[in-house]
Amino acid sequence: MKLIRLVCDYFRINLAAAMEYRAAFLSQAIGMAVNNSAFILFWIIMYHQAGPSIEGYSFRDVMFLWSLAPLGFGISIVFFGNSVSISKLIYSGELDVYMLQPKPLVLNMLASKMYVPGLGDMAYGVILFLATQPLTLTRIGLFVLFSLAMAAVLIGLRLFYHSFTFFFGNAEEFASMAAESVLSLILYPGTIFKGPVLWLFRTLFPAVWIAYIPVRLIQSFDLALLFITLGADILIVTAGVMLFYSGLKHYESGNRIGARM
Amino acid sequence: MAHAIEVNGLTKEFSSKVKSQGFTASVKGLLAPRYRTIRAVQDISFCVEEGDILAFIGPNGAGKSTTIKLITGILFPTSGSISVLGMNPHTQRKHLSYHIGTVFGQKSQLWYHLPPIDSLTLLGSIYDLSKKQTKNRIEFLAGIFELETFLDQPVRKLSLGQRIRCEIAGSLIHSPKILFLDEPSIGLDVVVKQRIRDLILKINKEEKTTIFLTSHDAGDIEKICKRALVINHGALVWEGTIKDMKYSLLNRRIIDVKTDQRLCIDIPGVKTVKSKEYAAKLEVELSAVSVEEVIQEIMKRVGIKDITISNVPMEEIISMIYQGGFA
């Protein structure tokens, strides 16, 4: 409960800070939603040309992906905004503040920052889901569950990728590119990928667990597969947290002058 | 008296990449990087007693901040042991953090775009204070640090002095037993510095908070600290009271004298620092000659109208430390 309270407190204070500049706040949130909408137009044209199915994915299935991804991504950067800046926090010595506070380091560090455009992503994901999906309890429940799981996995992956900064000095570019790759992969029908590449998508870039299988479960529910998927998600997050803590022993801090924005 | 901090044989080594000048060297460094070990802290041992105000002095790069980071659990030591309030800061970092507060002059824990009241309230929540406890504590600290008039203004609109007062208040929100202050007076004007010093003394007196202070400011050290540790090149080079530092370590006195005639003095151990018509400033090396002997010698030559004997200013002591005078 204390940890949920902490996340909520950070959310409140970050939202208050963002709203200090109302015009920027609104334009960032709305801008992100508009940006996402342009891609929907692409898919409408695509399905108009290709017919009702692309590699087993209907237009509705693709829209499920396009609802799930912005919501999962949005949650990960709104509530855990520092997850995209972990390398910078490490190499510029900004972990000090969090290490001196009596809260779990990873959660405290991740939750202390918010990326405002993520609010636009979240709103967009929800609206698109409501507009394109049948609103059954099962589908709504799975949508919420998979969104949270996707957010957790995206955060776990960023922790994993960025933790290489502890060992290599600066892995920021690598981590950003790797995280971006996963985001790109989850926006396309998983069935277009075949062969050994899928192993890559189950491990280093695990789009399979956070996007492809959730769509399969929406198409045809399978409890065993759901548990396997959630288990894989937990493993990914655990790997990220473990690598971070093992890297922490190499943390060298720093004297960079900084402020909390 | 119990020890608040106990450090034994503490050493911290960093591995640093060696790179020669130029593009070719950069390419070589990429293919076959070379590293060297830097000893930022070398086998230091000391104790700080509860309720003490300790100055931790040394030039830039001496290892002060690294030592604080080791003591607070931010950095892992290469060797040696640390006990803070009976706890190991590395294995019990979370538990220890309820009992220590830190102010790093260069790093802020306040939200830049929000009023300090919001950051202080959040800090109360981070330290598991109830809403009522947080409110009472903020009222108490706002009273002591005189924050009431700007507690609701965004931090970005505060002066540096106001911001530092809020930073210190923030670090005291959970009533820590030890407060680490790493150059808190950096960039402040003399009036604000004096105010911060008064506040530190007040909190030490009222809450019996142990203060561990690093500063380059002579006034900070002279006016608020009882003891000092001097570190240079990562090693502890001197430890004692501020009084000892001034009276014993720097075995010199300054004599300002006004005379009825021009004074020319040539005694071994006496240096004329300044001389202007009928006034002179002399620096006396006590190991060579006593103050009494110097005064007698002056009186033999001229009539004394006024005389002041003082210690060497703390500024000079610190300057000497930084130039390796104690190393």
Coordinates of C-alpha atoms in Angstrom, one line a residue:
Chain A
M1 CA 0.0 0.0 0.0
K2 CA 2.8 2.4 0.9
L3 CA 4.4 1.8 -2.5
I4 CA 1.1 2.5 -4.3
R5 CA 0.8 5.7 -2.2
L6 CA 4.3 6.7 -3.3
V7 CA 3.5 6.2 -7.0
C8 CA 0.3 8.2 -6.5
D9 CA 2.1 11.0 -4.7
Y10 CA 4.7 11.2 -7.4
F11 CA 2.0 11.2 -10.0
R12 CA 0.2 14.1 -8.3
I13 CA 3.3 16.2 -7.8
N14 CA 4.5 15.6 -11.4
L15 CA 1.1 16.4 -12.8
A16 CA 1.0 19.6 -10.8
A17 CA 4.5 20.5 -12.1
A18 CA 3.4 19.8 -15.7
M19 CA 0.3 21.9 -15.3
E20 CA 2.4 24.9 -14.3
Y21 CA 2.8 25.3 -18.1
R22 CA -0.8 24.6 -19.2
A23 CA -0.3 25.3 -22.9
A24 CA 2.7 23.1 -23.2
F25 CA 1.0 20.4 -21.1
L26 CA -2.1 20.3 -23.4
S27 CA -0.2 20.6 -26.7
Q28 CA 2.1 17.7 -25.7
A29 CA -0.7 15.4 -24.7
I30 CA -2.9 16.3 -27.7
G31 CA 0.0 16.3 -30.1
M32 CA 0.8 12.7 -29.2
A33 CA -2.8 11.6 -29.8
V34 CA -2.9 13.3 -33.2
N35 CA 0.5 11.7 -34.2
N36 CA -0.9 8.2 -33.4
S37 CA -4.1 8.9 -35.4
A38 CA -2.2 9.4 -38.6
F39 CA -1.1 5.8 -38.5
I40 CA -4.7 4.6 -38.2
L41 CA -5.4 6.2 -41.6
F42 CA -2.5 4.1 -43.0
W43 CA -4.1 0.9 -41.7
I44 CA -7.6 1.8 -43.0
I45 CA -6.1 2.2 -46.5
M46 CA -4.0 -0.9 -46.1
Y47 CA -7.0 -3.1 -45.3
H48 CA -9.1 -1.5 -48.0
Q49 CA -6.4 -2.6 -50.5
A50 CA -5.6 -6.1 -48.9
G51 CA -9.0 -7.4 -47.9
P52 CA -10.4 -8.4 -44.5
S53 CA -7.3 -10.2 -43.2
I54 CA -3.6 -9.8 -43.3
E55 CA -1.7 -13.0 -42.2
G56 CA -4.7 -13.9 -39.9
Y57 CA -5.1 -10.4 -38.4
S58 CA -8.4 -8.6 -39.0
F59 CA -8.5 -4.8 -38.9
R60 CA -10.0 -5.1 -35.4
D61 CA -7.0 -7.2 -34.2
V62 CA -4.6 -4.6 -35.5
M63 CA -6.7 -1.9 -33.8
F64 CA -6.4 -3.9 -30.6
L65 CA -2.6 -3.7 -30.9
W66 CA -2.8 0.0 -31.6
S67 CA -5.0 0.4 -28.5
L68 CA -2.8 -1.8 -26.3
A69 CA 0.6 -0.4 -27.3
P70 CA -0.2 3.4 -26.6
L71 CA -1.9 2.5 -23.3
G72 CA 0.9 0.2 -22.1
F73 CA 3.6 2.6 -23.3
G74 CA 1.7 5.6 -21.9
I75 CA 1.4 4.0 -18.4
S76 CA 5.1 3.2 -18.5
I77 CA 6.2 6.8 -19.1
V78 CA 3.5 8.6 -17.2
F79 CA 3.8 6.7 -13.9
F80 CA 7.4 5.6 -14.3
G81 CA 8.9 8.3 -16.5
N82 CA 12.5 7.9 -15.4
S83 CA 12.5 4.5 -17.0
V84 CA 13.5 6.2 -20.3
S85 CA 16.4 8.1 -18.6
I86 CA 18.0 5.4 -16.5
S87 CA 21.4 5.7 -18.3
K88 CA 21.5 9.4 -17.8
L89 CA 20.7 9.0 -14.1
I90 CA 23.5 6.5 -13.8
Y91 CA 26.3 8.3 -15.7
S92 CA 25.5 11.7 -14.3
G93 CA 25.3 10.5 -10.7
E94 CA 21.7 11.4 -10.2
L95 CA 20.8 8.1 -8.4
D96 CA 22.2 9.6 -5.2
V97 CA 18.9 11.3 -4.3
Y98 CA 17.0 8.0 -4.5
M99 CA 19.6 6.0 -2.8
L100 CA 19.4 8.3 0.2
Q101 CA 15.6 7.8 0.6
P102 CA 14.0 4.9 2.5
K103 CA 12.1 3.5 -0.5
P104 CA 12.9 0.7 -2.9
L105 CA 15.4 2.2 -5.2
V106 CA 14.1 1.1 -8.5
L107 CA 10.5 2.1 -7.8
N108 CA 11.4 5.4 -6.2
M109 CA 13.7 6.3 -9.1
L110 CA 11.3 5.2 -11.9
A111 CA 8.2 6.8 -10.4
S112 CA 9.7 10.2 -9.6
K113 CA 9.3 11.6 -13.1
M114 CA 6.4 11.8 -15.6
Y115 CA 6.4 12.3 -19.3
V116 CA 3.4 14.4 -20.1
P117 CA 2.9 13.2 -23.7
G118 CA 2.2 9.7 -22.2
L119 CA -1.1 11.1 -21.0
G120 CA -2.0 11.6 -24.7
D121 CA -0.9 8.1 -25.5
M122 CA -3.0 6.7 -22.7
A123 CA -6.1 8.6 -23.6
Y124 CA -5.6 7.6 -27.3
G125 CA -5.3 3.9 -26.4
V126 CA -8.5 3.9 -24.4
I127 CA -10.5 5.9 -26.9
L128 CA -9.4 3.7 -29.8
F129 CA -10.2 0.5 -27.8
L130 CA -13.7 1.9 -27.0
A131 CA -14.2 2.9 -30.6
T132 CA -13.0 -0.3 -32.4
Q133 CA -13.5 -3.3 -30.0
P134 CA -16.6 -5.2 -28.8
L135 CA -17.0 -4.0 -25.2
T136 CA -17.4 -7.4 -23.4
L137 CA -16.2 -7.8 -19.9
T138 CA -13.6 -10.4 -20.9
R139 CA -12.1 -8.2 -23.6
I140 CA -12.1 -5.2 -21.3
G141 CA -10.5 -7.2 -18.5
L142 CA -7.8 -8.7 -20.8
F143 CA -7.2 -5.2 -22.3
V144 CA -6.5 -3.8 -18.9
L145 CA -4.4 -6.8 -17.8
F146 CA -2.3 -6.8 -21.0
S147 CA -1.8 -3.0 -20.9
L148 CA -0.4 -3.2 -17.3
A149 CA 1.7 -6.2 -18.3
M150 CA 3.0 -4.4 -21.3
A151 CA 3.9 -1.3 -19.2
A152 CA 5.7 -3.6 -16.7
V153 CA 7.7 -5.4 -19.5
L154 CA 8.6 -2.1 -21.2
I155 CA 9.9 -0.8 -17.9
G156 CA 11.7 -4.1 -17.2
L157 CA 13.3 -4.0 -20.6
R158 CA 14.5 -0.4 -20.2
L159 CA 15.9 -1.4 -16.8
F160 CA 17.7 -4.3 -18.5
Y161 CA 19.1 -2.3 -21.5
H162 CA 20.0 0.8 -19.5
S163 CA 21.8 -1.2 -16.8
F164 CA 24.6 -1.8 -19.2
T165 CA 25.6 1.8 -18.5
F166 CA 26.9 0.6 -15.1
F167 CA 29.3 -1.7 -16.9
F168 CA 30.1 0.2 -20.1
G169 CA 30.0 3.8 -19.0
N170 CA 27.2 4.9 -21.2
A171 CA 24.7 2.6 -22.9
E172 CA 22.1 5.3 -23.5
E173 CA 22.0 5.1 -27.3
F174 CA 22.0 1.3 -27.3
A175 CA 19.2 1.2 -24.7
S176 CA 17.1 3.8 -26.5
M177 CA 17.4 2.0 -29.8
A178 CA 16.6 -1.4 -28.3
A179 CA 13.5 -0.1 -26.5
E180 CA 12.4 1.7 -29.7
S181 CA 12.8 -1.6 -31.7
V182 CA 10.5 -3.4 -29.3
L183 CA 7.9 -0.6 -29.7
S184 CA 8.1 -0.8 -33.4
L185 CA 7.7 -4.5 -33.4
I186 CA 4.6 -4.6 -31.3
L187 CA 2.6 -2.4 -33.7
Y188 CA 2.6 -5.0 -36.6
P189 CA 0.7 -8.4 -36.8
G190 CA 3.0 -10.9 -35.2
T191 CA 2.1 -13.6 -37.8
I192 CA 4.2 -11.8 -40.5
F193 CA 7.3 -12.8 -38.6
K194 CA 8.4 -16.4 -39.0
G195 CA 11.3 -18.7 -38.3
P196 CA 14.3 -18.1 -36.0
V197 CA 13.6 -14.4 -35.7
L198 CA 10.7 -15.3 -33.4
W199 CA 13.2 -16.5 -30.8
L200 CA 14.7 -13.1 -30.8
F201 CA 11.2 -11.7 -30.3
R202 CA 10.7 -14.0 -27.4
T203 CA 13.9 -13.0 -25.6
L204 CA 15.9 -9.8 -26.3
F205 CA 13.0 -8.0 -28.0
P206 CA 10.1 -9.8 -26.5
A207 CA 7.2 -8.5 -28.6
V208 CA 5.8 -12.0 -28.6
W209 CA 4.8 -11.9 -24.9
I210 CA 3.4 -8.4 -24.8
A211 CA 1.7 -8.1 -28.1
Y212 CA 1.4 -11.2 -30.4
I213 CA 0.2 -13.7 -27.7
P214 CA -2.3 -11.1 -26.2
V215 CA -3.9 -10.8 -29.7
R216 CA -4.0 -14.6 -30.0
L217 CA -5.7 -14.7 -26.6
I218 CA -8.2 -12.1 -27.7
Q219 CA -9.0 -14.2 -30.8
S220 CA -9.2 -17.4 -28.9
F221 CA -8.7 -17.5 -25.1
D222 CA -6.5 -20.1 -23.5
L223 CA -5.9 -20.0 -19.7
A224 CA -2.6 -22.0 -19.8
L225 CA -1.2 -19.6 -22.5
L226 CA -2.3 -16.6 -20.4
F227 CA -0.3 -17.9 -17.4
I228 CA 2.7 -18.8 -19.5
T229 CA 2.6 -15.2 -20.9
L230 CA 2.3 -13.6 -17.5
G231 CA 5.2 -15.8 -16.3
A232 CA 7.4 -14.7 -19.1
D233 CA 6.5 -11.1 -18.3
I234 CA 7.5 -11.6 -14.7
L235 CA 10.8 -13.2 -15.8
I236 CA 11.6 -10.2 -18.1
V237 CA 10.9 -7.7 -15.3
T238 CA 12.9 -9.7 -12.8
A239 CA 15.9 -9.9 -15.2
G240 CA 15.8 -6.1 -15.6
V241 CA 15.7 -5.5 -11.8
M242 CA 18.4 -8.0 -11.1
L243 CA 20.8 -6.6 -13.7
F244 CA 20.2 -3.1 -12.3
Y245 CA 21.0 -4.1 -8.8
S246 CA 24.1 -6.1 -9.9
G247 CA 25.3 -3.0 -11.8
L248 CA 24.6 -0.7 -8.8
K249 CA 27.8 -2.0 -7.2
H250 CA 29.7 -0.3 -10.0
Y251 CA 27.9 3.0 -9.6
E252 CA 30.4 5.8 -9.3
S253 CA 28.0 8.8 -8.6
G254 CA 29.2 12.2 -9.8
N255 CA 29.2 15.9 -9.2
R256 CA 26.9 17.1 -11.9
I257 CA 24.7 20.0 -10.9
G258 CA 21.0 19.1 -11.1
A259 CA 17.5 20.1 -10.4
R260 CA 14.2 18.2 -10.3
M261 CA 11.9 19.4 -13.0
Chain B
M1 CA 29.6 9.7 24.4
A2 CA 28.5 7.3 21.7
H3 CA 30.0 7.3 18.2
A4 CA 27.5 8.5 15.5
I5 CA 30.0 7.5 12.8
E6 CA 32.9 5.1 13.0
V7 CA 35.2 4.6 10.0
N8 CA 38.1 2.1 9.9
G9 CA 40.6 1.7 7.1
L10 CA 38.2 3.0 4.5
T11 CA 39.5 2.8 0.9
K12 CA 37.8 3.5 -2.4
E13 CA 39.3 2.8 -5.7
F14 CA 37.9 3.8 -9.1
S15 CA 39.0 2.4 -12.4
S16 CA 39.6 5.2 -15.0
K17 CA 40.2 4.9 -18.7
V18 CA 43.5 6.2 -19.9
K19 CA 43.4 8.1 -23.1
S20 CA 46.1 10.0 -24.9
Q21 CA 45.5 13.1 -26.9
G22 CA 44.2 13.0 -30.4
F23 CA 41.9 11.1 -32.8
T24 CA 44.3 8.1 -33.3
A25 CA 44.6 7.7 -29.6
S26 CA 40.8 7.6 -29.4
V27 CA 40.6 4.8 -32.0
K28 CA 43.4 2.9 -30.2
G29 CA 41.5 3.3 -26.9
L30 CA 38.4 1.9 -28.6
L31 CA 40.2 -1.2 -29.7
A32 CA 42.4 -1.8 -26.7
P33 CA 41.3 0.3 -23.8
R34 CA 43.8 0.9 -21.0
Y35 CA 42.7 1.5 -17.4
R36 CA 44.4 2.9 -14.3
T37 CA 43.3 2.6 -10.7
I38 CA 42.6 5.8 -8.9
R39 CA 42.5 5.7 -5.1
A40 CA 40.0 8.4 -4.2
V41 CA 40.0 7.5 -0.5
Q42 CA 43.1 5.9 1.1
D43 CA 42.8 3.9 4.3
I44 CA 41.1 6.6 6.4
S45 CA 39.9 6.0 10.0
F46 CA 38.0 8.4 12.2
C47 CA 35.0 8.7 14.6
V48 CA 32.4 11.4 15.0
E49 CA 30.5 11.6 18.3
E50 CA 26.8 12.2 18.6
G51 CA 25.8 15.8 18.7
D52 CA 29.2 16.9 17.3
I53 CA 29.6 19.5 14.5
L54 CA 32.5 18.2 12.4
A55 CA 34.2 20.1 9.5
F56 CA 35.5 17.8 6.8
I57 CA 38.0 19.9 4.9
G58 CA 40.1 19.5 1.8
P59 CA 40.8 21.0 -1.6
N60 CA 38.7 20.1 -4.7
G61 CA 39.3 16.4 -5.6
A62 CA 40.6 15.5 -2.1
G63 CA 38.0 12.8 -1.6
K64 CA 35.5 14.7 0.6
S65 CA 32.3 14.0 -1.4
T66 CA 33.5 10.4 -2.1
T67 CA 33.9 9.9 1.7
I68 CA 30.4 11.2 2.4
K69 CA 28.9 9.0 -0.4
L70 CA 30.7 6.0 1.2
I71 CA 29.4 6.8 4.6
T72 CA 25.8 7.4 3.4
G73 CA 25.8 4.1 1.4
I74 CA 25.8 5.6 -2.1
L75 CA 29.1 4.1 -3.0
F76 CA 30.5 0.7 -2.1
P77 CA 34.0 0.8 -0.4
T78 CA 36.9 -1.2 -1.9
S79 CA 37.9 -2.1 1.6
G80 CA 37.4 -1.0 5.2
S81 CA 34.4 -0.7 7.5
I82 CA 31.8 1.9 8.2
S83 CA 29.3 2.1 11.0
V84 CA 26.7 4.9 11.1
L85 CA 24.5 4.9 14.2
G86 CA 25.5 1.2 14.6
M87 CA 24.4 0.3 11.1
N88 CA 26.3 -0.8 8.0
P89 CA 25.3 1.8 5.3
H90 CA 25.6 -0.7 2.5
T91 CA 23.6 -3.6 3.9
Q92 CA 21.2 -1.4 5.9
R93 CA 21.0 1.6 3.6
K94 CA 17.2 1.8 3.6
H95 CA 16.9 1.6 7.3
L96 CA 19.7 4.1 7.8
S97 CA 18.1 6.6 5.5
Y98 CA 15.4 7.2 8.1
H99 CA 18.1 8.5 10.4
I100 CA 20.3 10.6 8.2
G101 CA 19.7 13.7 6.1
T102 CA 21.8 15.1 3.3
V103 CA 22.2 18.3 1.5
F104 CA 24.4 18.3 -1.6
G105 CA 24.9 21.9 -2.5
Q106 CA 24.9 21.0 -6.2
K107 CA 22.0 18.6 -6.2
S108 CA 18.4 19.6 -5.4
Q109 CA 15.6 17.5 -4.0
L110 CA 13.0 20.2 -4.6
W111 CA 10.8 20.3 -7.7
Y112 CA 12.0 23.2 -9.7
H113 CA 8.6 24.3 -11.0
L114 CA 6.6 23.8 -7.8
P115 CA 6.5 25.6 -4.5
P116 CA 8.7 24.1 -1.7
I117 CA 5.6 23.2 0.3
D118 CA 4.8 20.6 -2.3
S119 CA 8.3 19.0 -2.3
L120 CA 8.4 19.1 1.6
T121 CA 5.0 17.4 1.7
L122 CA 6.2 14.7 -0.7
L123 CA 9.3 14.2 1.3
G124 CA 7.2 13.7 4.4
S125 CA 5.4 10.9 2.5
I126 CA 8.6 9.3 1.3
Y127 CA 9.8 9.2 5.0
D128 CA 6.5 7.6 6.0
L129 CA 5.3 10.5 8.1
S130 CA 1.5 10.9 8.4
K131 CA -0.2 13.9 6.9
K132 CA -0.5 15.5 10.4
Q133 CA 3.2 14.7 11.3
T134 CA 4.3 16.2 8.0
K135 CA 2.2 19.3 8.5
N136 CA 3.5 19.9 12.0
R137 CA 7.1 19.3 11.0
I138 CA 6.8 21.7 8.0
E139 CA 5.3 24.3 10.4
F140 CA 8.2 23.8 12.8
L141 CA 10.9 24.0 10.1
A142 CA 9.3 26.9 8.4
G143 CA 9.4 28.7 11.7
I144 CA 13.0 28.0 12.4
F145 CA 14.2 28.6 8.8
E146 CA 11.8 31.5 8.3
L147 CA 10.3 30.0 5.1
E148 CA 6.7 31.2 5.7
T149 CA 6.8 34.0 3.2
F150 CA 8.0 32.0 0.2
L151 CA 6.8 28.5 1.0
D152 CA 4.1 28.8 -1.7
Q153 CA 6.3 30.3 -4.5
P154 CA 7.8 28.1 -7.2
V155 CA 11.4 27.1 -6.5
R156 CA 12.5 28.6 -9.7
K157 CA 11.5 32.0 -8.4
L158 CA 13.4 31.7 -5.1
S159 CA 16.9 33.2 -4.5
L160 CA 19.7 30.8 -3.9
G161 CA 19.7 31.5 -0.2
Q162 CA 16.0 30.8 0.1
R163 CA 16.4 27.6 -1.9
I164 CA 19.3 26.4 0.3
R165 CA 17.2 27.1 3.4
C166 CA 14.4 25.0 1.8
E167 CA 16.9 22.2 0.9
I168 CA 18.1 22.0 4.5
A169 CA 14.5 22.1 5.8
G170 CA 13.7 19.2 3.3
S171 CA 16.7 17.2 4.6
L172 CA 15.4 17.6 8.2
I173 CA 11.8 16.7 7.5
H174 CA 12.2 13.3 9.1
S175 CA 14.2 14.6 12.1
P176 CA 17.4 12.8 11.2
K177 CA 20.1 12.1 13.8
I178 CA 22.9 13.0 11.5
L179 CA 22.9 15.8 8.8
F180 CA 25.5 15.6 6.0
L181 CA 26.1 19.0 4.4
D182 CA 28.2 19.0 1.3
E183 CA 29.2 22.6 0.6
P184 CA 25.9 24.1 1.6
S185 CA 27.1 27.7 1.4
I186 CA 28.4 27.5 -2.1
G187 CA 27.5 30.6 -4.1
L188 CA 25.9 32.4 -1.2
D189 CA 26.6 36.0 -0.1
V190 CA 28.1 36.8 3.3
V191 CA 24.8 37.7 5.0
V192 CA 23.0 34.5 3.8
K193 CA 26.0 32.4 4.7
Q194 CA 25.8 33.8 8.3
R195 CA 22.1 33.0 8.4
I196 CA 22.7 29.4 7.2
R197 CA 25.4 29.0 9.9
D198 CA 23.0 30.2 12.6
L199 CA 20.4 27.8 11.4
I200 CA 22.8 24.9 11.5
L201 CA 23.8 25.8 15.0
K202 CA 20.2 26.1 16.0
I203 CA 19.2 22.7 14.7
N204 CA 22.3 21.1 16.4
K205 CA 21.4 22.7 19.7
E206 CA 17.6 22.2 19.6
E207 CA 17.5 18.7 18.1
K208 CA 21.0 17.4 19.0
T209 CA 21.6 16.7 15.4
T210 CA 25.1 15.6 14.5
I211 CA 26.4 17.7 11.7
F212 CA 29.0 16.5 9.2
L213 CA 30.0 19.5 7.1
T214 CA 32.2 19.9 4.1
S215 CA 33.0 23.4 3.0
H216 CA 35.7 25.6 1.5
D217 CA 34.4 28.5 3.5
A218 CA 36.6 29.5 6.4
G219 CA 33.7 31.1 8.2
D220 CA 31.6 28.0 8.1
I221 CA 34.4 26.0 9.7
E222 CA 35.5 28.6 12.2
K223 CA 32.1 29.7 13.3
I224 CA 30.1 26.5 13.6
C225 CA 32.5 23.5 13.8
K226 CA 34.0 22.1 16.9
R227 CA 36.3 19.6 15.3
A228 CA 37.9 19.2 11.9
L229 CA 39.3 16.4 9.7
V230 CA 41.6 17.4 6.9
I231 CA 41.8 15.2 3.9
N232 CA 44.2 15.6 1.0
H233 CA 44.8 13.3 -2.0
G234 CA 42.4 10.9 -0.4
A235 CA 44.3 10.5 2.9
L236 CA 43.5 11.9 6.3
V237 CA 46.3 14.4 7.1
W238 CA 45.1 16.1 10.2
E239 CA 42.4 15.6 12.9
G240 CA 41.6 17.7 15.9
T241 CA 39.7 20.6 17.3
I242 CA 39.3 23.9 15.5
K243 CA 41.0 25.5 18.5
D244 CA 44.0 23.2 18.1
M245 CA 44.1 23.9 14.4
K246 CA 44.4 27.6 15.0
Y247 CA 46.5 27.7 18.1
S248 CA 48.8 24.7 17.8
L249 CA 49.0 23.6 14.2
L250 CA 49.6 27.0 12.8
N251 CA 52.2 28.1 15.2
R252 CA 52.0 31.8 14.2
R253 CA 50.5 35.0 15.5
I254 CA 49.8 38.3 13.8
I255 CA 50.8 41.5 15.5
D256 CA 49.2 44.8 14.3
V257 CA 51.1 47.7 15.8
K258 CA 50.9 51.5 15.5
T259 CA 54.0 53.3 16.6
D260 CA 55.2 56.9 17.0
Q261 CA 58.1 56.4 14.6
R262 CA 58.7 54.3 11.5
L263 CA 59.4 50.7 12.6
C264 CA 62.2 48.7 11.1
I265 CA 62.5 45.3 12.6
D266 CA 64.8 42.4 11.7
I267 CA 64.4 39.5 14.1
P268 CA 64.6 35.8 13.1
G269 CA 61.1 34.4 13.0
V270 CA 59.4 37.7 12.4
K271 CA 58.1 38.7 8.9
T272 CA 56.8 42.1 8.1
V273 CA 53.6 41.4 6.2
K274 CA 52.6 45.1 5.7
S275 CA 54.2 48.4 6.6
K276 CA 52.9 51.9 6.2
E277 CA 54.4 54.9 7.8
Y278 CA 53.8 54.4 11.5
A279 CA 51.9 51.1 11.3
A280 CA 53.1 47.6 10.6
K281 CA 51.6 44.1 10.4
L282 CA 54.0 41.4 11.6
E283 CA 53.8 37.6 11.4
V284 CA 55.5 35.9 14.3
E285 CA 56.7 32.3 14.0
L286 CA 56.3 31.1 17.6
S287 CA 58.8 28.2 17.2
A288 CA 61.5 30.8 16.6
V289 CA 60.5 33.6 18.9
S290 CA 57.8 34.4 21.4
V291 CA 55.3 37.3 21.1
E292 CA 56.7 38.7 24.3
E293 CA 60.2 38.9 22.9
V294 CA 59.0 40.6 19.8
I295 CA 57.0 43.2 21.7
Q296 CA 60.0 43.9 24.0
E297 CA 62.1 44.3 20.9
I298 CA 59.6 46.7 19.3
M299 CA 59.5 48.8 22.6
K300 CA 63.2 49.1 22.6
R301 CA 63.1 50.7 19.2
V302 CA 59.9 52.8 19.1
G303 CA 57.0 53.9 21.3
I304 CA 53.8 51.8 20.9
K305 CA 50.5 53.7 20.4
D306 CA 48.3 50.7 19.8
I307 CA 48.8 46.9 19.5
T308 CA 46.7 43.9 18.5
I309 CA 47.7 40.3 18.7
S310 CA 45.7 37.8 16.7
N311 CA 45.8 34.4 15.3
V312 CA 46.4 33.7 11.7
P313 CA 43.0 34.0 9.9
M314 CA 41.3 30.7 9.1
E315 CA 41.3 31.7 5.5
E316 CA 45.1 31.4 5.5
I317 CA 45.0 28.1 7.3
I318 CA 42.7 26.7 4.8
S319 CA 44.7 28.1 1.9
M320 CA 47.8 26.5 3.4
I321 CA 46.0 23.1 3.7
Y322 CA 45.0 23.4 0.0
Q323 CA 48.5 24.1 -1.0
G324 CA 49.7 21.0 0.7
G325 CA 51.0 22.6 3.9
F326 CA 49.8 19.7 6.0
A327 CA 50.3 16.9 3.6

